[in-house]
Coordinates of N, CA and C in Angstrom, one line a residue:
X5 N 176.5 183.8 98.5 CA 175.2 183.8 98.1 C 174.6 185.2 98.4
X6 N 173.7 185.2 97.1 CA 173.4 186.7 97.1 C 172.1 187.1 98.1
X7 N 171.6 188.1 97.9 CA 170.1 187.8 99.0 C 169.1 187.6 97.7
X8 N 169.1 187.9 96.6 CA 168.2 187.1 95.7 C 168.3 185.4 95.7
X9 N 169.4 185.0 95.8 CA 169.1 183.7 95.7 C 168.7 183.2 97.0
X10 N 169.3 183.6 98.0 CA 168.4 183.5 99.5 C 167.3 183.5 99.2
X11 N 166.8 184.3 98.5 CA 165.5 184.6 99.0 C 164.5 183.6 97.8
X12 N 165.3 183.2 96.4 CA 165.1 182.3 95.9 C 164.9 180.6 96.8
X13 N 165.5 180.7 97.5 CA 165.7 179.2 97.9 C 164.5 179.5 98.8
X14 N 164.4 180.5 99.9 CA 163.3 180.6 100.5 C 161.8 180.2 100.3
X15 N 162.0 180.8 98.8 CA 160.9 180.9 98.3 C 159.9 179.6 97.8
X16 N 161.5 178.7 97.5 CA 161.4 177.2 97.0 C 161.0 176.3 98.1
X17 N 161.5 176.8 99.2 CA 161.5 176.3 100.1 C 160.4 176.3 100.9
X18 N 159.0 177.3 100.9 CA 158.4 177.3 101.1 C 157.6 176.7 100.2
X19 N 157.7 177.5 99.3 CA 156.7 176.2 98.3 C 156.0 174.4 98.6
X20 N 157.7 174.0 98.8 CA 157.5 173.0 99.2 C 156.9 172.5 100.5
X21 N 157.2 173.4 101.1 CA 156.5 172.9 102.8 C 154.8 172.8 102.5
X22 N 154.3 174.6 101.6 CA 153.0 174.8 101.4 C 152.3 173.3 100.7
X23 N 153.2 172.9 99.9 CA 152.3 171.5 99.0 C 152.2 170.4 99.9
X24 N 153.6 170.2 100.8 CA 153.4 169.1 101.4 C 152.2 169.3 102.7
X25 N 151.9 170.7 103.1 CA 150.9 170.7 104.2 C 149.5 171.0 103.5
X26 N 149.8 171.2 102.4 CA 147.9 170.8 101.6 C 147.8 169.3 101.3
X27 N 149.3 168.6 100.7 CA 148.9 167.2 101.0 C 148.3 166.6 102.4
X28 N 148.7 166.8 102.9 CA 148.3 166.5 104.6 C 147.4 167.0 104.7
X29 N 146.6 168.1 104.5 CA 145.2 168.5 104.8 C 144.6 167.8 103.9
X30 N 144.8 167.3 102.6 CA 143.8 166.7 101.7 C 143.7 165.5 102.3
X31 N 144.3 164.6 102.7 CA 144.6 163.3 103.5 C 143.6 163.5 104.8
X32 N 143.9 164.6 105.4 CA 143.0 164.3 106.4 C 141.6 165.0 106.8
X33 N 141.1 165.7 105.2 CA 140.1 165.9 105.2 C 139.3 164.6 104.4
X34 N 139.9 163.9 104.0 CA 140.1 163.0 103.5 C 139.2 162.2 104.3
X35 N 140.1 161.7 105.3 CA 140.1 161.1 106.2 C 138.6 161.2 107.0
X36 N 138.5 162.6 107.9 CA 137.2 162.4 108.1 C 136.3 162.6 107.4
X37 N 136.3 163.3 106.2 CA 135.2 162.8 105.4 C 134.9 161.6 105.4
X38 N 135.4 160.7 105.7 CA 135.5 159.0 105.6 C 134.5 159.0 106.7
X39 N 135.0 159.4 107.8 CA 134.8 159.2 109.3 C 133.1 160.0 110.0
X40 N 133.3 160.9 109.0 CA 131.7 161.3 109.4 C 131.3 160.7 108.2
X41 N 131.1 160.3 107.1 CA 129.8 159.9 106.5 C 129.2 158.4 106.8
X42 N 128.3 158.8 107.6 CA 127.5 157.4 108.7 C 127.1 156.7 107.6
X43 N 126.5 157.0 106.6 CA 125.5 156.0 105.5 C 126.5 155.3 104.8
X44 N 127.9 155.8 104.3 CA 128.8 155.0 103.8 C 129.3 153.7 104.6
X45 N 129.6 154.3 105.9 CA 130.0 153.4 106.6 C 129.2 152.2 106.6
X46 N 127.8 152.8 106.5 CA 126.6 151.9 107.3 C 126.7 151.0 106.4
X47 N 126.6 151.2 105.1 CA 126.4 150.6 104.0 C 127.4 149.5 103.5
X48 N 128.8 150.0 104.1 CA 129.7 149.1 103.6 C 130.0 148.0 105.0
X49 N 129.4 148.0 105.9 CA 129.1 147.5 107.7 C 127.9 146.4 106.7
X50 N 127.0 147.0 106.1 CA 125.4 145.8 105.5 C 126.4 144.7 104.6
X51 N 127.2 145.5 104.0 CA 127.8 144.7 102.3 C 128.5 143.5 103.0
X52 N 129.2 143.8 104.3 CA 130.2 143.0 104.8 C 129.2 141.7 106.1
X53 N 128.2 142.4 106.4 CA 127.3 141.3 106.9 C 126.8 140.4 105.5
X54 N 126.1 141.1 105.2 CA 125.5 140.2 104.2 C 126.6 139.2 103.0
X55 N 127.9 139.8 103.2 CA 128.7 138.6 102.6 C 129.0 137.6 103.8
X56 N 129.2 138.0 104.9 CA 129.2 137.0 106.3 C 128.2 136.1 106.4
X57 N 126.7 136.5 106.2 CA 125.9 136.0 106.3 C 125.8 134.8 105.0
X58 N 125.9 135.4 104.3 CA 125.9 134.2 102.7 C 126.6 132.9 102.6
X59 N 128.2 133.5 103.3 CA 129.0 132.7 103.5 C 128.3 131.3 104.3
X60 N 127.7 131.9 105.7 CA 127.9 131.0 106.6 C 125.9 130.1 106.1
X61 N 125.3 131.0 105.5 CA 124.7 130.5 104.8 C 124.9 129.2 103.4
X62 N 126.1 129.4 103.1 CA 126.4 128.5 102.5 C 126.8 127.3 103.3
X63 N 128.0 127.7 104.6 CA 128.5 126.4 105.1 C 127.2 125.5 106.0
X64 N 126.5 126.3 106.9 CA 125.7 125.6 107.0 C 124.7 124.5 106.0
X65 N 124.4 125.0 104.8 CA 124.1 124.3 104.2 C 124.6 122.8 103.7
X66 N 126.2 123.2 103.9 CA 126.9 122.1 103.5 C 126.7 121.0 104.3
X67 N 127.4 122.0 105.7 CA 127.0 121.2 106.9 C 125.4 120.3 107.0
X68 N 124.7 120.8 106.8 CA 123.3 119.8 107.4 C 123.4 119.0 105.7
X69 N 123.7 119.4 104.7 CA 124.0 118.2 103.8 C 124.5 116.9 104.1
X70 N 125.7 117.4 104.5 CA 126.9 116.7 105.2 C 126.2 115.6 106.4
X71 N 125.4 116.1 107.1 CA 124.5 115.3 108.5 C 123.8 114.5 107.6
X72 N 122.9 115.1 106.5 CA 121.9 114.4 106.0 C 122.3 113.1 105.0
X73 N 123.4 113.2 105.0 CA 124.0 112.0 104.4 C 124.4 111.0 105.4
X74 N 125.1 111.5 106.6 CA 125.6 110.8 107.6 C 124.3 110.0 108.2
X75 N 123.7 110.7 108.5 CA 122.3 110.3 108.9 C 121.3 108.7 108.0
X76 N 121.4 109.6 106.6 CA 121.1 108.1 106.0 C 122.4 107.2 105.6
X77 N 123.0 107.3 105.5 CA 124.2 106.1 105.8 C 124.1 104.9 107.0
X78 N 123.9 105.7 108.2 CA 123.7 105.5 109.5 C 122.5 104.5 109.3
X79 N 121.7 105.2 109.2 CA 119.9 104.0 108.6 C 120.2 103.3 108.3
X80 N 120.7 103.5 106.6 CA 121.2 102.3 106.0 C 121.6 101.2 106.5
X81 N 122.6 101.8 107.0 CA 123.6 100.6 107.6 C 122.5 99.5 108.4
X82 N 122.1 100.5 109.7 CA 120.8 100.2 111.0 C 120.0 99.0 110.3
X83 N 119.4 99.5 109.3 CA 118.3 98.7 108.8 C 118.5 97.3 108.2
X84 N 119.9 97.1 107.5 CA 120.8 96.4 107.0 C 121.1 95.2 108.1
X85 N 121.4 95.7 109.5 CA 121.9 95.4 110.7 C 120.9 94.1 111.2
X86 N 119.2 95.1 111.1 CA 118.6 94.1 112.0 C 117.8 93.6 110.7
X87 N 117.9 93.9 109.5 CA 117.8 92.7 108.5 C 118.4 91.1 108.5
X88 N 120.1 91.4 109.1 CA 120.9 89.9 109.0 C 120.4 89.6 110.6
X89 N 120.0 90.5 111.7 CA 119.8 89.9 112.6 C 118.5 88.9 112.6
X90 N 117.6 89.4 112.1 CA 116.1 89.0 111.7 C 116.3 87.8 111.0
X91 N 117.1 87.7 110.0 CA 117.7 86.4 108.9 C 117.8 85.5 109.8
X92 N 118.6 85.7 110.7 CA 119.8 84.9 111.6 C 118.2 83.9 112.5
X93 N 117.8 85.1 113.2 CA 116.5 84.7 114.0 C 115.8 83.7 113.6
X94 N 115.4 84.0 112.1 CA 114.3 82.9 111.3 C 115.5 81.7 111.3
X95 N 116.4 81.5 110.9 CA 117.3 80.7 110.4 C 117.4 79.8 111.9
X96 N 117.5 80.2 112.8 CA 117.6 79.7 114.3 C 116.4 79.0 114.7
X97 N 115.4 79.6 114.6 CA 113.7 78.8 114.9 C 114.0 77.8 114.2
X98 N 114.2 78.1 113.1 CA 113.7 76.7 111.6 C 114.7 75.7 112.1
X99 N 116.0 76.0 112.6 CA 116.5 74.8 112.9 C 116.4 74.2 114.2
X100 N 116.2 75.2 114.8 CA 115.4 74.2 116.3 C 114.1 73.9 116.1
X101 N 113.2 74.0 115.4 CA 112.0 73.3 115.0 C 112.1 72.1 114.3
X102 N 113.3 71.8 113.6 CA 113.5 71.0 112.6 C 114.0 69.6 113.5
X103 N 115.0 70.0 114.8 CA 115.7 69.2 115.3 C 114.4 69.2 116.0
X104 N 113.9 69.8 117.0 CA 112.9 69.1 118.0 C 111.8 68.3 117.5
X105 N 111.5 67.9 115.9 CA 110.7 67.6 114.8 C 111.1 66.1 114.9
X106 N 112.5 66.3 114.9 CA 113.2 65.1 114.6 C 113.0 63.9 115.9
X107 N 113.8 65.3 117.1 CA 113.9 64.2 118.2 C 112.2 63.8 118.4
X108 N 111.1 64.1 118.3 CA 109.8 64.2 118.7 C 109.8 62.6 118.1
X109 N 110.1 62.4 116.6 CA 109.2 61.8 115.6 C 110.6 60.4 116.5
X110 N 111.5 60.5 116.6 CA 112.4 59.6 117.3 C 111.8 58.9 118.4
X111 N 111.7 59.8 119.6 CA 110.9 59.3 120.8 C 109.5 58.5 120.3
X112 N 108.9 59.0 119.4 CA 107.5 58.4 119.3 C 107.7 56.8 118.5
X113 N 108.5 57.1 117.6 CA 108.9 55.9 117.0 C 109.6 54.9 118.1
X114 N 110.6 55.2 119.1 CA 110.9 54.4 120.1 C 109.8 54.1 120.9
X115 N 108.8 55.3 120.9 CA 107.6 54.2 122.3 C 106.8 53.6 121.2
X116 N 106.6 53.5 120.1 CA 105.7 52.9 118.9 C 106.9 51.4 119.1
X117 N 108.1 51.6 119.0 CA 108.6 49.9 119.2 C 108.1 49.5 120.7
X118 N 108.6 50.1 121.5 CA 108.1 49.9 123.3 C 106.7 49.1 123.2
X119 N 105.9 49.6 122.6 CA 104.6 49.6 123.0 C 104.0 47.9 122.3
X120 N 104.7 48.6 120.6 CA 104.8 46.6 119.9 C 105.8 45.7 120.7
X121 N 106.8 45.9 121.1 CA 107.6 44.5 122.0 C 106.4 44.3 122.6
X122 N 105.6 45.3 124.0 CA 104.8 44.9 124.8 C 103.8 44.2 124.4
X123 N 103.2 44.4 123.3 CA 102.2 43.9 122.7 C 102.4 42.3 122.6
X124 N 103.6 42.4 121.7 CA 103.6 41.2 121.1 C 104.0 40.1 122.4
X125 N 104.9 40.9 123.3 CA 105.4 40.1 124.6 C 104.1 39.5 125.0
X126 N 102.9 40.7 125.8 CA 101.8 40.0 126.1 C 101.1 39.1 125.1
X127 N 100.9 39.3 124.0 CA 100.6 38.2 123.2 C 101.1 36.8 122.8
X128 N 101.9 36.6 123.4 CA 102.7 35.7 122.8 C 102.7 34.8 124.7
X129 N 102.4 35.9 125.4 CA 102.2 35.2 127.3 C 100.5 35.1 127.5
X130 N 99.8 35.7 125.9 CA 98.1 35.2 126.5 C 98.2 33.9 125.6
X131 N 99.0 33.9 124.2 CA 99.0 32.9 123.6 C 99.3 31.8 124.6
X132 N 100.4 31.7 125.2 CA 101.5 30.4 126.0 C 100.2 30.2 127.0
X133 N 99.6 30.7 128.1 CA 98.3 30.8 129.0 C 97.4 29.5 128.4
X134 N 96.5 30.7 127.1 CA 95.9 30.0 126.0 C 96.2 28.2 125.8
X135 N 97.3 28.5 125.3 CA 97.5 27.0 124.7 C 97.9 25.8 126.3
X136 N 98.2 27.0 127.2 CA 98.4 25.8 128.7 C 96.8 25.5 129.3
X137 N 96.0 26.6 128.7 CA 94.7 26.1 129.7 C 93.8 25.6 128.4
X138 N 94.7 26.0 127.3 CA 93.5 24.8 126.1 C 93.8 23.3 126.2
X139 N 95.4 23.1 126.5 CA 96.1 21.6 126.9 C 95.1 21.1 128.1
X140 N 94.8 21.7 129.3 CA 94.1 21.2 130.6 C 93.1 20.9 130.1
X141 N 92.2 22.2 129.5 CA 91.1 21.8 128.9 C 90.8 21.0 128.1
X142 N 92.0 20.6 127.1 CA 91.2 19.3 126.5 C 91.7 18.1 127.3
X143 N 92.3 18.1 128.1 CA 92.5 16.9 129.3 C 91.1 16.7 129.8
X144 N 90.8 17.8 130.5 CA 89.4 17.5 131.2 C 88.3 17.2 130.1
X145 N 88.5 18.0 129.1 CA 87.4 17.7 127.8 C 87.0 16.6 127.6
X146 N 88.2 15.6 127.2 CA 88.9 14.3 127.1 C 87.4 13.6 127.9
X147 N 88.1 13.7 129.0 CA 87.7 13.0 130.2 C 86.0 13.5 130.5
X148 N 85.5 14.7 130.5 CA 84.2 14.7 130.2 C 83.3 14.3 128.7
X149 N 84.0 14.6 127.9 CA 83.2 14.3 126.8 C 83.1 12.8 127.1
X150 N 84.1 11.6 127.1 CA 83.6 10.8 127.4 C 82.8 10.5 128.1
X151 N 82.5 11.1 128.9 CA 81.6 11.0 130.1 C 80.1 11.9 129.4
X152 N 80.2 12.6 128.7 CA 78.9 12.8 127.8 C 78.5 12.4 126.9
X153 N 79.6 11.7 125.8 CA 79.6 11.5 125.0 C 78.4 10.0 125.0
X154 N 78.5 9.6 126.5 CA 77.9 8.8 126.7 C 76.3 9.2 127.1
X155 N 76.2 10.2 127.6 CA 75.2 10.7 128.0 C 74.2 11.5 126.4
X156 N 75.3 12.1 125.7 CA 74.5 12.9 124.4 C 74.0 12.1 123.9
X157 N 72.8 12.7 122.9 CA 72.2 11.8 122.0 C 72.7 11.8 120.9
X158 N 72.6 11.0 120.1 CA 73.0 10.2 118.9 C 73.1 11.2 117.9
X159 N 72.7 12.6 117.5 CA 72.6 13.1 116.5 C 74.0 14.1 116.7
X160 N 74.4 14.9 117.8 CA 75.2 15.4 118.3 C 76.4 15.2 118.3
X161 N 76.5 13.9 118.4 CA 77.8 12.8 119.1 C 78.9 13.4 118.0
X162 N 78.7 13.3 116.4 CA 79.3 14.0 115.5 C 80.6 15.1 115.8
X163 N 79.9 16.2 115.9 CA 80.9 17.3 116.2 C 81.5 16.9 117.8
X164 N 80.6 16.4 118.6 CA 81.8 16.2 119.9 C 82.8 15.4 119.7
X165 N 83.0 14.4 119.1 CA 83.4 13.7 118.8 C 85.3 14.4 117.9
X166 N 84.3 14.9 117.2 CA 85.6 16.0 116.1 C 86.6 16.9 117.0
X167 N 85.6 17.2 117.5 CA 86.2 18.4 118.9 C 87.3 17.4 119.5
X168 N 86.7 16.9 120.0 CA 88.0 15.5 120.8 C 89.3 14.9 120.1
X169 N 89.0 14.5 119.0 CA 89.6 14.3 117.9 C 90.4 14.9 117.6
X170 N 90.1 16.4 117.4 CA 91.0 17.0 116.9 C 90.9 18.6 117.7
X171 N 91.8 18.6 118.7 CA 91.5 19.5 119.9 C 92.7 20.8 119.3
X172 N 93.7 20.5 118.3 CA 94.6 21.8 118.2 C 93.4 22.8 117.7
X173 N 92.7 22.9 116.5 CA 92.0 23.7 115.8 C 91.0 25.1 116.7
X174 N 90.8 23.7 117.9 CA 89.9 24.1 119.1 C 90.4 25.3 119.7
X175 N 91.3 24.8 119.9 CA 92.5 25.8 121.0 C 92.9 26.5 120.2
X176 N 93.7 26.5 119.1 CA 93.8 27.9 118.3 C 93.3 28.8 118.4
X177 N 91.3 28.3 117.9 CA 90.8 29.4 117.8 C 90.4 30.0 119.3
X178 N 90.6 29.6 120.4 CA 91.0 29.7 122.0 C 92.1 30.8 122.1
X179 N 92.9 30.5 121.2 CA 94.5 31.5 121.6 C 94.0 32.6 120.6
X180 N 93.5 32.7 120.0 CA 93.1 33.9 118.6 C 92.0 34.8 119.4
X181 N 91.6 34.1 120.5 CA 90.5 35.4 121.1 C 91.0 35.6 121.8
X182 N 92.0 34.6 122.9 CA 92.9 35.9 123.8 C 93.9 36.6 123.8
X183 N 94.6 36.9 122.2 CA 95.0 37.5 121.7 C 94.5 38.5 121.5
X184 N 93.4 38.4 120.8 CA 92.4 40.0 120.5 C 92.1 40.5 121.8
X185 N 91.8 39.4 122.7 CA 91.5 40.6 124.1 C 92.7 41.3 124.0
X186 N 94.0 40.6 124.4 CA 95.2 41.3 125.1 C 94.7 42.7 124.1
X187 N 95.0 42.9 122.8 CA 95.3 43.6 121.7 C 94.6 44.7 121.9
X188 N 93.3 44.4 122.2 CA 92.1 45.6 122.9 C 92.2 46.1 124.1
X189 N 92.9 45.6 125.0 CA 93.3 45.7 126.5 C 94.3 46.8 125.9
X190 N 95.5 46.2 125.2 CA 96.5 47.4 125.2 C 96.4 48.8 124.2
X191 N 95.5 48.7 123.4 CA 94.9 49.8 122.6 C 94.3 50.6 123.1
X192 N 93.6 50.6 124.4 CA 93.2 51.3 125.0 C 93.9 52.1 125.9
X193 N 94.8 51.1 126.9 CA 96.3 51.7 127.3 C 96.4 52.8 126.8
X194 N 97.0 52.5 125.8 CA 97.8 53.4 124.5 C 96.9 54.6 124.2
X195 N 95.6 54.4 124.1 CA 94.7 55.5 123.6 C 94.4 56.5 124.8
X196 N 94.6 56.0 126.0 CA 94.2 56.5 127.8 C 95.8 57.6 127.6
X197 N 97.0 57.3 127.0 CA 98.6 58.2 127.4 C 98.4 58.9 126.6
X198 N 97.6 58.8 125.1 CA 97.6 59.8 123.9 C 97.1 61.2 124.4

């Protein structure tokens, strides 16, 4: 090799080094150009908040959507809840009102029999009384009317006479008023427990 082409290759050879060390200087003038311009930076630091912020401005959004559905669901349901409880409640009075309605009208109907046995029992022991002391009484009647019958005067004699004669009618109507007493005696009872 000659010293021309030596000095050719040299020459190439520098060449090359010169381009690759302007590429590297353009790269890293490059570079801090990047590095000092504050406003670029600043600007592209706002661009990247404000897409950060958008974003999470969107999720939140979604998010309290998301609650605000959960939320009335929740109600829903809640209100739903103490609707069948409320149901249930009415439903429960009405039938214990209905049953204590019953047993009430039961009991009263049982002392409404209680009270007629009693009735009629005493009536039926003022009647027996009645007809024992209307029997004595027309014994003794018997035996006094005679004994007045002689003494009364002539115009009278009539009905005493009928009285004697016929003493059931007498006593009947004897047992028919101590009947009505008993009947007024126990109505009062009855009206004294009301």
């Amino acid at each position: 090799m000659t010293d021309k082409e030596t000095a050719k290759e040299t020459a190439a050879h520098l060449r090359r080094q010169i381009a690759r060390t302007r590429s590297q200087l353009g790269a890293t003038v490059e570079e801090l150009a990047g590095k000092t311009d504050v406003r670029g930076r600043a600007r592209a630091r706002a661009a990247d908040f404000r897409d950060r912020a958008g974003a999470m401005t969107v999720q939140l959004r979604s998010t309290a959507a998301q609650a605000g559905h959960t939320v009335q669901g929740r109600a829903a349901h809640a209100r739903h809840a103490v609707q069948e409880q409320a149901s249930h409640a009415r439903h429960a009075v009405q039938e214990r009102s209905t049953h204590a309605g019953h047993v009430l009208q039961e009991r009263s109907t049982h002392a409404g029999h209680v009270l007629q046995e009693r009735a009629a029992h005493a009536g039926q022991t003022a009647q027996g009384r009645a007809i024992e002391a209307g029997h004595g009484a027309h014994g003794r009647m018997t035996r006094a009317g005679q004994a007045v019958e002689q003494q009364v005067p002539a115009p009278v004699r009539g009905p005493v006479r009928f009285a004697m004669r016929h003493p059931r009618p007498v006593v009947i109507v004897g047992a028919a008023g101590v009947a009505l007493v008993a009947a007024g005696i126990l109505g009062r009872r009855r009206a004294r427990h009301q």
